[in-house]
Coordinates of C-alpha atoms in Angstrom, one line a residue:
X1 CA 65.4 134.5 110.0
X2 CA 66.4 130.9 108.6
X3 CA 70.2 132.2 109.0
X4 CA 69.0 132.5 112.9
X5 CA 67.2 128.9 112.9
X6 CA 70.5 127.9 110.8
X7 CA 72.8 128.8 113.6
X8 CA 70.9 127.8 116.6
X9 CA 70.0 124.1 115.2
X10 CA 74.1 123.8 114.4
X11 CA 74.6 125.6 118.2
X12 CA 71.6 122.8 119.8
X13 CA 73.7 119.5 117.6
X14 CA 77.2 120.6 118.9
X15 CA 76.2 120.6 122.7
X16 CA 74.5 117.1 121.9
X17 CA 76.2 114.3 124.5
X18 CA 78.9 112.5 122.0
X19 CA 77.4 109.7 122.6
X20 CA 74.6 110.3 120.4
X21 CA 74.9 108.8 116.8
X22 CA 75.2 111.5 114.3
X23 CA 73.8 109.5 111.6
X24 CA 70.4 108.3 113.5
X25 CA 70.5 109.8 117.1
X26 CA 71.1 106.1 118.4
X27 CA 72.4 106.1 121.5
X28 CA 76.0 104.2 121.4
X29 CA 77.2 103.8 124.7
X30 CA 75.6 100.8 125.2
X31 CA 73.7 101.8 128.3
X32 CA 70.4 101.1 126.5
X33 CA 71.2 97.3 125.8
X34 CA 71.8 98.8 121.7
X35 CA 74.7 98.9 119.7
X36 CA 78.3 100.0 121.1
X37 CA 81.2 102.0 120.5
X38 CA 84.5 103.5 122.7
X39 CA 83.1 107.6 122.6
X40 CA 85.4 108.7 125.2
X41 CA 88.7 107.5 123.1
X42 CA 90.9 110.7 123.2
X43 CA 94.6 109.6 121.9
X44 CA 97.1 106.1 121.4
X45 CA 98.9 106.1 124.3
X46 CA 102.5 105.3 123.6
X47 CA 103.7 102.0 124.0
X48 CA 106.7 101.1 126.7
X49 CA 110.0 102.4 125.1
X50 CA 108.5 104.5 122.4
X51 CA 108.4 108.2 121.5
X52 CA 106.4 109.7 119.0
X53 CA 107.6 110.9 116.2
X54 CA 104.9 113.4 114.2
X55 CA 104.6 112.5 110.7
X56 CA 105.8 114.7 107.4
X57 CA 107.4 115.1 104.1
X58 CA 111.1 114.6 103.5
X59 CA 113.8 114.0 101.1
X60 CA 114.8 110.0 101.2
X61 CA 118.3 109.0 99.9
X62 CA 121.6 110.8 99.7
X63 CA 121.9 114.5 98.7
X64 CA 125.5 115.1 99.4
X65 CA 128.4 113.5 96.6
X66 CA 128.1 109.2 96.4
X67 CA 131.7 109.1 96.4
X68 CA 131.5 105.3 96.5
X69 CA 129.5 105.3 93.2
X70 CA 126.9 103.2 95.0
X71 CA 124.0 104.9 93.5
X72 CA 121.4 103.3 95.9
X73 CA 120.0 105.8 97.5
X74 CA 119.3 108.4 95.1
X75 CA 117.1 111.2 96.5
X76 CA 113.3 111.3 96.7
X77 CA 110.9 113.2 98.2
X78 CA 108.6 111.1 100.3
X79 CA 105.7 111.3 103.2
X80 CA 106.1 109.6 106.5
X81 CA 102.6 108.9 108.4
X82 CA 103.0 109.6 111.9
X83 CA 104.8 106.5 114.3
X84 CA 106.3 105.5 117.6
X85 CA 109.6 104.0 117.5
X86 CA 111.9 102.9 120.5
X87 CA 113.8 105.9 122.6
X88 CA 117.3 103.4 122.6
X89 CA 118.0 100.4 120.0
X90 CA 117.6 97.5 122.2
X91 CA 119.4 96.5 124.7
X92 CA 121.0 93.1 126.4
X93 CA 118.9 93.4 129.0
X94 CA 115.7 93.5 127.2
X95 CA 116.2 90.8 124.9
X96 CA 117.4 88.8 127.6
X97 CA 114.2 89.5 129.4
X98 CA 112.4 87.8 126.1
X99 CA 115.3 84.6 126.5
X100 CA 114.1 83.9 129.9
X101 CA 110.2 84.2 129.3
X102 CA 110.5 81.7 126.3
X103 CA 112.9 79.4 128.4
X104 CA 110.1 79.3 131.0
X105 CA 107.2 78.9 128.8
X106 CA 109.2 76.4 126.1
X107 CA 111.6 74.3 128.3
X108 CA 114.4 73.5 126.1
X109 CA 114.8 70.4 128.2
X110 CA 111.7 68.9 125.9
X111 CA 112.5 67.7 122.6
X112 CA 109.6 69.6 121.0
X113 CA 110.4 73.2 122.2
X114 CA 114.4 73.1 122.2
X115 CA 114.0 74.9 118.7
X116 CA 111.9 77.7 120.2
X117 CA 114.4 79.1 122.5
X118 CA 117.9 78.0 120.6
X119 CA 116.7 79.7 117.3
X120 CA 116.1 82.7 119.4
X121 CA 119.7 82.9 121.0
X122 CA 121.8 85.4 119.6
X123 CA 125.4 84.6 118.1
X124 CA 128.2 85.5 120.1
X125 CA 130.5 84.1 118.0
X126 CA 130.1 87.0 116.1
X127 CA 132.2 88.7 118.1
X128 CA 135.6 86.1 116.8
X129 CA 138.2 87.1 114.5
X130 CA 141.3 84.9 113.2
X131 CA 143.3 88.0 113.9
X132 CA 141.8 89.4 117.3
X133 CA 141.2 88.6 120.7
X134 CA 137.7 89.2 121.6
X135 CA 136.9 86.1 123.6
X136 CA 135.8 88.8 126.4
X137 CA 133.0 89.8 124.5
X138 CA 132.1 86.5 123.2
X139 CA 131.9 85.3 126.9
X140 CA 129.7 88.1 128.5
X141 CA 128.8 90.6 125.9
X142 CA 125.6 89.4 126.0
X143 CA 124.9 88.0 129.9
X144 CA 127.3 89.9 132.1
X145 CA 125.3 93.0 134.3
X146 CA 127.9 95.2 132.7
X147 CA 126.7 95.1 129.7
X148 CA 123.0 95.0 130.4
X149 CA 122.2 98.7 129.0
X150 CA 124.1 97.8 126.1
X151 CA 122.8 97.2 122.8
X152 CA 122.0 93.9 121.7
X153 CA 124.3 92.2 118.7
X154 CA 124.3 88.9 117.1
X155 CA 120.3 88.9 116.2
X156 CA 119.1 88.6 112.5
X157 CA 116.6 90.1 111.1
X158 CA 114.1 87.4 111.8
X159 CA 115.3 86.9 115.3
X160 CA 114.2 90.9 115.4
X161 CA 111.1 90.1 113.7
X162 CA 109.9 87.4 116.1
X163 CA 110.8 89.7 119.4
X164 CA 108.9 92.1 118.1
X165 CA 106.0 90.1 118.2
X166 CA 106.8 89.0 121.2
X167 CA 107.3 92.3 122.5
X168 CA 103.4 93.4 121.5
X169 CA 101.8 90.3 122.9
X170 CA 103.5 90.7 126.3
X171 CA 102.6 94.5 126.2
X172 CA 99.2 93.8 125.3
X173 CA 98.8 91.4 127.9
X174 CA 99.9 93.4 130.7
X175 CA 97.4 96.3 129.9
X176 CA 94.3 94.0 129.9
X177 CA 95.8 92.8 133.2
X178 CA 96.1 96.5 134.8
X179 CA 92.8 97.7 133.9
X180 CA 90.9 94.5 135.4
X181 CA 90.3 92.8 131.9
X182 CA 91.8 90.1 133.1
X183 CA 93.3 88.7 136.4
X184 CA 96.0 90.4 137.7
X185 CA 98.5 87.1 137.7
X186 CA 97.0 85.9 134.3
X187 CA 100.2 87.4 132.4
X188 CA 102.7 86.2 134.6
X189 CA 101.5 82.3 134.9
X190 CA 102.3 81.6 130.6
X191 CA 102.6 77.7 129.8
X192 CA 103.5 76.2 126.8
X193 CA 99.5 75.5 126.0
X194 CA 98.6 79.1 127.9
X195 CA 99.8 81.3 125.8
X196 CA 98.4 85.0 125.1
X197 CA 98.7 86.1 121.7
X198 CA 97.1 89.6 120.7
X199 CA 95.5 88.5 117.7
X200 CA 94.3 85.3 118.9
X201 CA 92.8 87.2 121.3
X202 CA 90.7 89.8 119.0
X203 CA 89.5 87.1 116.6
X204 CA 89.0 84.3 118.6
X205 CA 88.9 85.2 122.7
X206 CA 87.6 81.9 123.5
X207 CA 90.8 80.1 122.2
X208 CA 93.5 82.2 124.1
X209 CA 95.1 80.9 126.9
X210 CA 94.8 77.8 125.0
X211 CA 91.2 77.8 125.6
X212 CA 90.8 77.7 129.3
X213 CA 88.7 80.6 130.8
X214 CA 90.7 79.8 134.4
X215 CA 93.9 79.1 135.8
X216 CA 94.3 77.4 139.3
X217 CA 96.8 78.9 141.8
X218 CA 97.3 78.3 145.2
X219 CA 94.2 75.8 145.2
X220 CA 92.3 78.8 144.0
X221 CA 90.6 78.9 140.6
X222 CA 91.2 82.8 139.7
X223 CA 88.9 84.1 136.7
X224 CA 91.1 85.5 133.4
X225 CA 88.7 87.4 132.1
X226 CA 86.9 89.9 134.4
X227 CA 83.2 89.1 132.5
X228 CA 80.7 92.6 132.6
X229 CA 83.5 95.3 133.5
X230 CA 81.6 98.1 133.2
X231 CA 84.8 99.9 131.5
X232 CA 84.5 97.2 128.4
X233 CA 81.9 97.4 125.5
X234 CA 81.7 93.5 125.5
X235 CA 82.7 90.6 127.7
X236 CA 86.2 90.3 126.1
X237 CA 88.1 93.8 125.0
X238 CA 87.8 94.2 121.0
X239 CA 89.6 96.4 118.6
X240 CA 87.0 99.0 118.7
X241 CA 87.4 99.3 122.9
X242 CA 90.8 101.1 121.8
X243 CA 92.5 99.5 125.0
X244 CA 95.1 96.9 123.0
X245 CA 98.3 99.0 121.2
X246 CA 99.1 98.3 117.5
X247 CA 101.9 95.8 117.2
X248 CA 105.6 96.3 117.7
X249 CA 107.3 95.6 114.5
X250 CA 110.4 97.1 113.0
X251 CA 110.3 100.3 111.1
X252 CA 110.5 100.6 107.4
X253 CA 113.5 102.1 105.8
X254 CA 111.7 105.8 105.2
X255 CA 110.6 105.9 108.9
X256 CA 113.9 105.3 110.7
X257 CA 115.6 107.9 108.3
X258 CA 112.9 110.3 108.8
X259 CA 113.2 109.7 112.6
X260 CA 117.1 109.9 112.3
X261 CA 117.3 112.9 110.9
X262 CA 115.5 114.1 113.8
X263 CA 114.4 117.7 111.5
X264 CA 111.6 118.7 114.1
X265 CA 113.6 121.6 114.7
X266 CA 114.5 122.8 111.2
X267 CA 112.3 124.6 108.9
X268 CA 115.3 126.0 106.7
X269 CA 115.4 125.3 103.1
X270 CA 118.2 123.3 103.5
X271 CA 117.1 121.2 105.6
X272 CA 113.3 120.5 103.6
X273 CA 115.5 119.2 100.8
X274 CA 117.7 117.3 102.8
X275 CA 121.0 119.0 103.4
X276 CA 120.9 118.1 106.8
X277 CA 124.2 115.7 107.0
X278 CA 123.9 113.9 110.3
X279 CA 121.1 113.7 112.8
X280 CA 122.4 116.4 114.9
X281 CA 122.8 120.2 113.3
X282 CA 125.9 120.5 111.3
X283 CA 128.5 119.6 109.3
X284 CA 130.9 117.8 111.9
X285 CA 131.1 115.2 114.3
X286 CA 132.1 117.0 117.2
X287 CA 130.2 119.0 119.3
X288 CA 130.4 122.7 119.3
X289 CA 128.6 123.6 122.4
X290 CA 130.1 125.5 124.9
X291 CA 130.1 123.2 127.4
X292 CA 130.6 119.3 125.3
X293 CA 133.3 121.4 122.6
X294 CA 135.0 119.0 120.9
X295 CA 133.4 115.6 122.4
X296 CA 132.4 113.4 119.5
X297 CA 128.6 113.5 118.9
X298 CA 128.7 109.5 118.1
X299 CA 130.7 106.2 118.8
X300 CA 132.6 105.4 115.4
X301 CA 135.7 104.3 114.4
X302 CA 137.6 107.7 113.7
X303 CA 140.6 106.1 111.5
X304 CA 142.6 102.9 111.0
X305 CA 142.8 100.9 114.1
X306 CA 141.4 104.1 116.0
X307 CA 138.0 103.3 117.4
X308 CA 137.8 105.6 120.9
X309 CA 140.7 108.1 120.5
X310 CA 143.7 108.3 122.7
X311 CA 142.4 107.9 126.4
X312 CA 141.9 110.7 128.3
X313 CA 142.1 112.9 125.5
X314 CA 139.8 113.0 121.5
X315 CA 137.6 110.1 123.1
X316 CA 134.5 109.1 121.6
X317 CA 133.7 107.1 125.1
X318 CA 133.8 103.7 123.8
X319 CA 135.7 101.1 121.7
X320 CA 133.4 98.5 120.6
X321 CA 129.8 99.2 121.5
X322 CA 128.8 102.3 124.0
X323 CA 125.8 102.3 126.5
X324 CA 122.7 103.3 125.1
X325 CA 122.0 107.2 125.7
X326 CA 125.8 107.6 126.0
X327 CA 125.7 110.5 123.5
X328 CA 123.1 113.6 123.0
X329 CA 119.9 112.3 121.5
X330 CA 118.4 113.9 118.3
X331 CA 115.7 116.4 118.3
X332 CA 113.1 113.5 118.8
X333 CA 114.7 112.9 121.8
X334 CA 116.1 109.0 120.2
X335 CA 119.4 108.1 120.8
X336 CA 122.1 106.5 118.7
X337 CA 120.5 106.9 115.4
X338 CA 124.2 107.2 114.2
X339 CA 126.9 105.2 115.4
X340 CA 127.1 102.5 118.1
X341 CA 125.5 100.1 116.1
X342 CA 124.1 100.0 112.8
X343 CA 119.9 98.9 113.1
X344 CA 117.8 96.6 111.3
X345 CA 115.0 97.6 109.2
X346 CA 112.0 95.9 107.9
X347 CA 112.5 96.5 103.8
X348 CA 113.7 94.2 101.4
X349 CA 116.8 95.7 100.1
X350 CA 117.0 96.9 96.0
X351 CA 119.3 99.4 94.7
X352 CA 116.7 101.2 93.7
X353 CA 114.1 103.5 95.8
X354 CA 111.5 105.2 92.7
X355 CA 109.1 108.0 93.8
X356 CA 107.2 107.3 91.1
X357 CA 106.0 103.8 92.6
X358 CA 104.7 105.6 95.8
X359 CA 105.8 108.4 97.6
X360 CA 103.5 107.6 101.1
X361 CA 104.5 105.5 103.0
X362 CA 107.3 103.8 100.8
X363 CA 108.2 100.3 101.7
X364 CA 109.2 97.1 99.7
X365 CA 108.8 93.9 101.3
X366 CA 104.7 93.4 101.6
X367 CA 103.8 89.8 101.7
X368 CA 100.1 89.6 102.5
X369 CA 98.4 87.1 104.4
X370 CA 95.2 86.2 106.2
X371 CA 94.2 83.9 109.2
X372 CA 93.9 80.5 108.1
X373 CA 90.3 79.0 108.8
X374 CA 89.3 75.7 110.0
X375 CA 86.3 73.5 108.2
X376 CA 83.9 74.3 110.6
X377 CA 84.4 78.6 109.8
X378 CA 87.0 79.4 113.0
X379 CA 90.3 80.5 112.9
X380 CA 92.9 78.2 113.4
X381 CA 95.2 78.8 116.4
X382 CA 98.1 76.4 116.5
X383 CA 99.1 74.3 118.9
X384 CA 102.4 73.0 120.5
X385 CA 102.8 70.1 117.7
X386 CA 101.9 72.4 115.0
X387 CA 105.0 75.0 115.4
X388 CA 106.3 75.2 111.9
X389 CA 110.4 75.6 111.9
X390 CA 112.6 76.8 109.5
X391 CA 116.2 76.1 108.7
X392 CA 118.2 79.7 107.8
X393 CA 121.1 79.1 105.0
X394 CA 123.6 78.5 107.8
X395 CA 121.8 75.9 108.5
X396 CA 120.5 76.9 111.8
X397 CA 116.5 75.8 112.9
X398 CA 114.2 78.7 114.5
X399 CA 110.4 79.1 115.0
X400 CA 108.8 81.0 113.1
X401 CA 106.0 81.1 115.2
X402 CA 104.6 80.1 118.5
X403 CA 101.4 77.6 120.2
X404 CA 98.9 80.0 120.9
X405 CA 98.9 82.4 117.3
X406 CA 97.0 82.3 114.5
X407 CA 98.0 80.3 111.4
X408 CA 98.4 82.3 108.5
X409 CA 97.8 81.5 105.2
X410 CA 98.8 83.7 101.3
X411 CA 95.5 85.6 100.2
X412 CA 94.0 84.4 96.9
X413 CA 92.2 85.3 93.8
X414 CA 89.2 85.8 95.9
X415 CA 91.0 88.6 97.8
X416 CA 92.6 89.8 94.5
X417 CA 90.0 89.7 92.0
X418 CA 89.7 93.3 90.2
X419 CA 91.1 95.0 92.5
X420 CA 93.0 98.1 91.2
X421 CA 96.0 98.3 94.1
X422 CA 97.7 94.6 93.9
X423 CA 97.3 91.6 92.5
X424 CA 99.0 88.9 94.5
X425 CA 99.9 88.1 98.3
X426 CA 103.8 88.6 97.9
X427 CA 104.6 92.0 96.6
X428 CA 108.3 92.1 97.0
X429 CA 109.5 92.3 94.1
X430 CA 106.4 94.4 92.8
X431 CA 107.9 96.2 89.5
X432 CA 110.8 94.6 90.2
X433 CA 113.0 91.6 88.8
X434 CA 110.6 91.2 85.0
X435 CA 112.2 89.1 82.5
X436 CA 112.6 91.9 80.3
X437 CA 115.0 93.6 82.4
X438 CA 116.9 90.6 83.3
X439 CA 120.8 90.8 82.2
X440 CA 120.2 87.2 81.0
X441 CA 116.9 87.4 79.6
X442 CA 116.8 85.2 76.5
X443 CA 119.7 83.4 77.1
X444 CA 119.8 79.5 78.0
X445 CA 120.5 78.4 81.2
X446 CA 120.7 75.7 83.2
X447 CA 118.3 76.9 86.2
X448 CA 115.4 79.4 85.8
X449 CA 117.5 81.6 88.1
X450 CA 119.2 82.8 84.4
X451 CA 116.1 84.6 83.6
X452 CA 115.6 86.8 87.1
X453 CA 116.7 90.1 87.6
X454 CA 118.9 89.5 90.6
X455 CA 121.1 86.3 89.5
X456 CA 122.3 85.4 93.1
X457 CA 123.1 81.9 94.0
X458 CA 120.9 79.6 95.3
X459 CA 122.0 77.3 98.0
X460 CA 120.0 74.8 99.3
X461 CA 120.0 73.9 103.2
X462 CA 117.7 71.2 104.1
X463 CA 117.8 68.9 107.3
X464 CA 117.2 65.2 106.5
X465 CA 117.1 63.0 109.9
X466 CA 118.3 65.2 112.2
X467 CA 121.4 65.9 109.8
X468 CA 121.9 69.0 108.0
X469 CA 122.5 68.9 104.5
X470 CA 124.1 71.7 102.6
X471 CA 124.5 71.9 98.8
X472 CA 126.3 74.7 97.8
X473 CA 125.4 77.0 94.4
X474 CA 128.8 76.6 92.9
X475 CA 128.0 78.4 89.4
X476 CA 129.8 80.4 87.9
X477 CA 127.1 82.4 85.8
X478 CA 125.7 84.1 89.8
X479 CA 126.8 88.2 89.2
X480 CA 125.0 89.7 92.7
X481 CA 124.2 88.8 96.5
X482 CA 120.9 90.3 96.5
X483 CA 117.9 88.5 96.6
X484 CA 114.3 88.5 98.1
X485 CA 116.0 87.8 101.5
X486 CA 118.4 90.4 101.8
X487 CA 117.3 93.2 104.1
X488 CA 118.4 97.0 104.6
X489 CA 120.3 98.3 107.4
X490 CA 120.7 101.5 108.3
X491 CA 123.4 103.7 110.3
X492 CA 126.5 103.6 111.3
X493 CA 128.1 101.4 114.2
X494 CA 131.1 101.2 116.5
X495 CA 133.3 100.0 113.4
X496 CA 132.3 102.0 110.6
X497 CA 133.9 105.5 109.6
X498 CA 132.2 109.0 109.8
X499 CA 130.4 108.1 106.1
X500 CA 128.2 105.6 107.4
X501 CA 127.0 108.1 110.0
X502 CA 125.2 109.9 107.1
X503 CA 121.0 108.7 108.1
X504 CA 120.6 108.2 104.2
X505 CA 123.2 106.0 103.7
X506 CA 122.2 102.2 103.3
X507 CA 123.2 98.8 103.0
X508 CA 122.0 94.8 102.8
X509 CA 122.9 91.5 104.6
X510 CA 121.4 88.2 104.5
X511 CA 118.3 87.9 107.1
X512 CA 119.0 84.9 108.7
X513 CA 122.3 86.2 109.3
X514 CA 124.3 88.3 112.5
X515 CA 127.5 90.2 113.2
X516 CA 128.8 92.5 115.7
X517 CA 127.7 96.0 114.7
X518 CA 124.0 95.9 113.8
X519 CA 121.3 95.8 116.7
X520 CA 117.6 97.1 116.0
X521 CA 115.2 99.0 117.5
X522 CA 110.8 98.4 117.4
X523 CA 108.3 101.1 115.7
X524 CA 104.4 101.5 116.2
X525 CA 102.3 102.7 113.6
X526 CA 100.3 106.4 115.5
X527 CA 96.2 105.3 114.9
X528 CA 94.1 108.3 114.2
X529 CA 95.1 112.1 114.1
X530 CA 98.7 113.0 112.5
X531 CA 99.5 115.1 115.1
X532 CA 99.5 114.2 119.0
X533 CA 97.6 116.8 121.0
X534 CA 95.0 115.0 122.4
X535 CA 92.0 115.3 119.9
X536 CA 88.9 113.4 120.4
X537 CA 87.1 111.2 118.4
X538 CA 83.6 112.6 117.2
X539 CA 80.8 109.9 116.1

């Protein structure tokens, strides 16, 4: 008898309208003037771009022989959560699209914003050699139609870093524009002090748009926030309405080699421990296929001064870059995760990738930071005259943020105090770089750069009066190039041989630098379930 009353009481709570709290039978739709929460909230939709990739356990690094002796990518096995990342790298086209928007918003005409959109401009010198004639490319690589679907060169990786954020703020804004959350020209009608940012608009709605609930067009005032929708759980959309998309950022090194390897379709031993050589099956860069046999799977340079074959015949399609989706895609359905052009990701390069540090979710590079906060308890959302620049070793200035975004500020004790997981706001070099370990530890130097584990030199660029001034680290004592501001890049390009195409294989450049062969492509982090079958939430 109580198993009956057992079974029919579970029966009665399961057929209960989700709506109903589980924890005190509140209702939490909000209908009854109480407390409200999205109950309806099925699945992230994927952003513009993106596929999903479903998350998994892998092995990291390089399996097959180093026969460069690198020892830098020594296998591990690691876990991936569950991601988006972009279908193509990205192309001229798009980043082009980002050029205009901030040449719009930011005249470059106006002494105070010229920084905003020239620190944003690719380098298409890059394309120069003493020895080569590439003015073509240098000329209209970038702005010609012809080469809008191609991928984008000449970026660093904070250029990449700052599109991305770009990239999620324009997103965002468009979705709270097509479901009525604001009005429908609100995202097209940006100003320098009218800016949407994403976060500015979660913690502090009131500030965005620089403040001003209305814009004026046509003589018309039109309303940018459409107050009571009966959609929203508040007058302004909040992280817990579910409607704004995690940011657009670049992956970390274990995502974009789990995503290259593409190993949905594999369940063979080989391929759990990572024999799988190349992001398509085999062992060979041509295709095997009955109908493609033969045709290279990837655009790489197949031999000294042989970069597309002999034409008409053994052509990889290309000689310097190739159109995006040019070759088959991977079995995630992303394209060019070998070849065309090596991609930017977000980790802080060291030769070293340990399992035993963390095996979820692995990434080095973590500098943590909270919004900065006025006197009066707000956040502080900068303004056009408080745009902090930088200038990059090469002595070049970019923004390194926007009016309209949050300030940020390091996290302190307060935030640190006792806890177990970390125990300051910059964690790049976390178990990494202790005196002890130095090569010069205990020796006498000149410059406390003697006692640190990566002894690279340390030149100084700073502008003084609208003159740059560079001082040069002429020591002799410097024994490596990598430091906190070198960055991994992954995959081979247009100008690298069939080794490079290997998804484990990795290598480092400056950040603030750009050449020819390495491009990028956005991630999203996946919110809620691993999978991506549509589950709903219960309360």
């Amino acid at each position: 008898m109580l198993a009956s009353f057992a079974i029919l009481a579970t029966s009665c709570n399961n057929s209960r309208d989700n709506s109903s709290s589980r924890a005190t039978g509140w209702d939490l739709s909000g209908r009854d003037g109480g407390v409200s929460f999205k109950t309806d909230y099925e699945e992230q939709e994927a952003g513009p771009g993106l596929l999903f990739v479903e998350g998994g356990t892998f092995t990291m690094g390089r399996v097959q022989d180093d026969v460069m002796h690198d020892w830098n990518n020594t296998p591990t096995q690691q876990h991936v959560q569950s991601f988006y990342i972009d279908e193509t790298e990205v192309t001229n086209v798009m980043y082009l699209e980002y050029l205009d928007w901030l040449k719009q918003v930011f005249p470059p005409s106006e002494e105070r914003y010229k920084n905003i959109y020239a620190g944003a401009l690719p380098d298409t010198l890059v394309w120069r050699n003493p020895l080569g004639f590439n003015e073509n490319m240098v000329n209209n690589y970038l702005r010609h139609p012809a080469f809008h679907t191609y991928p984008v060169v000449g970026v660093n990786w904070i250029q990449a870093t700052e599109f991305s954020q770009w990239r999620t703020d324009r997103v965002n804004e468009k979705r709270l524009s097509d479901k009525g959350y604001t009005s429908r020209d609100a995202y097209k009608n940006s100003s320098a002090d009218n800016v949407f940012s994403t976060e500015t608009y979660l913690n502090a709605p009131s500030k965005v748009y620089g403040g001003s609930d209305s814009i004026t067009r046509g003589g018309r005032e039109t309303d940018r926030k459409l107050r009571n929708n009966p959609d929203s759980t508040n007058v302004y959309v909040q992280r817990k309405d579910g409607e704004l998309l995690p940011a657009y950022r670049l992956p970390t090194e274990a995502e974009w080699e789990y995503a290259a390897l593409g190993q949905s379709s594999l369940r063979d031993y080989n391929s759990y421990r990572g024999r799988k050589k190349y992001p398509w099956d085999g062992q060979y860069t041509r295709s095997g296929d009955r109908k493609t046999i033969g045709d290279q799977r990837a655009n790489f340079k197949q031999g000294q001064g042989d970069y597309g074959g002999i034409a008409g015949w053994s052509d990889d399609g290309a000689d310097i870059t190739a159109e995006v989706r040019s070759y088959e895609p991977n079995d995630y359905g992303l394209y060019d995760m070998a070849g065309n052009v090596s991609e930017w990701v977000a980790d802080v390069y060291r030769p070293r990738v340990d399992n035993e540090y963390n095996d979820f979710n692995y990434f080095r590079g973590n500098v943590y930071t909270k919004n900065a906060i006025t006197e009066d308890g707000k956040v502080k959302v900068l303004t056009a005259d408080e745009v902090i620049y930088d200038t990059l070793s090469n002595g070049r200035i970019m923004a390194r943020n926007i009016p309209g975004e949050i300030a940020q500020t390091s996290i302190g004790d307060q935030e640190t105090y006792l806890r177990t997981q970390f125990s300051k706001s910059d964690n790049i070099n976390f178990r990494d770089g202790d005196k002890s370990s130095s090569r010069y530890y205990g020796e006498q130097g000149d410059t406390k750069k003697d006692e640190e584990m990566y002894n690279s030199p340390d030149n100084e660029v700073t502008l003084k009066d609208g003159k740059i001034d560079r001082r040069y680290d002429d020591s002799t004592k410097r024994t490596t190039l990598i430091d906190d501001h070198v960055r991994v890049y992954k995959g081979g390009s247009w100008k690298d041989r069939e080794y490079w195409l290997d998804p484990a294989q990795r290598r480092y450049f400056p950040q603030d630098m750009a050449t020819d062969d390495i491009g990028f492509r956005n991630a999203m982090s996946k919110v809620g379930s691993k999978s991506n079958k549509g589950r709903r939430t219960r309360n």
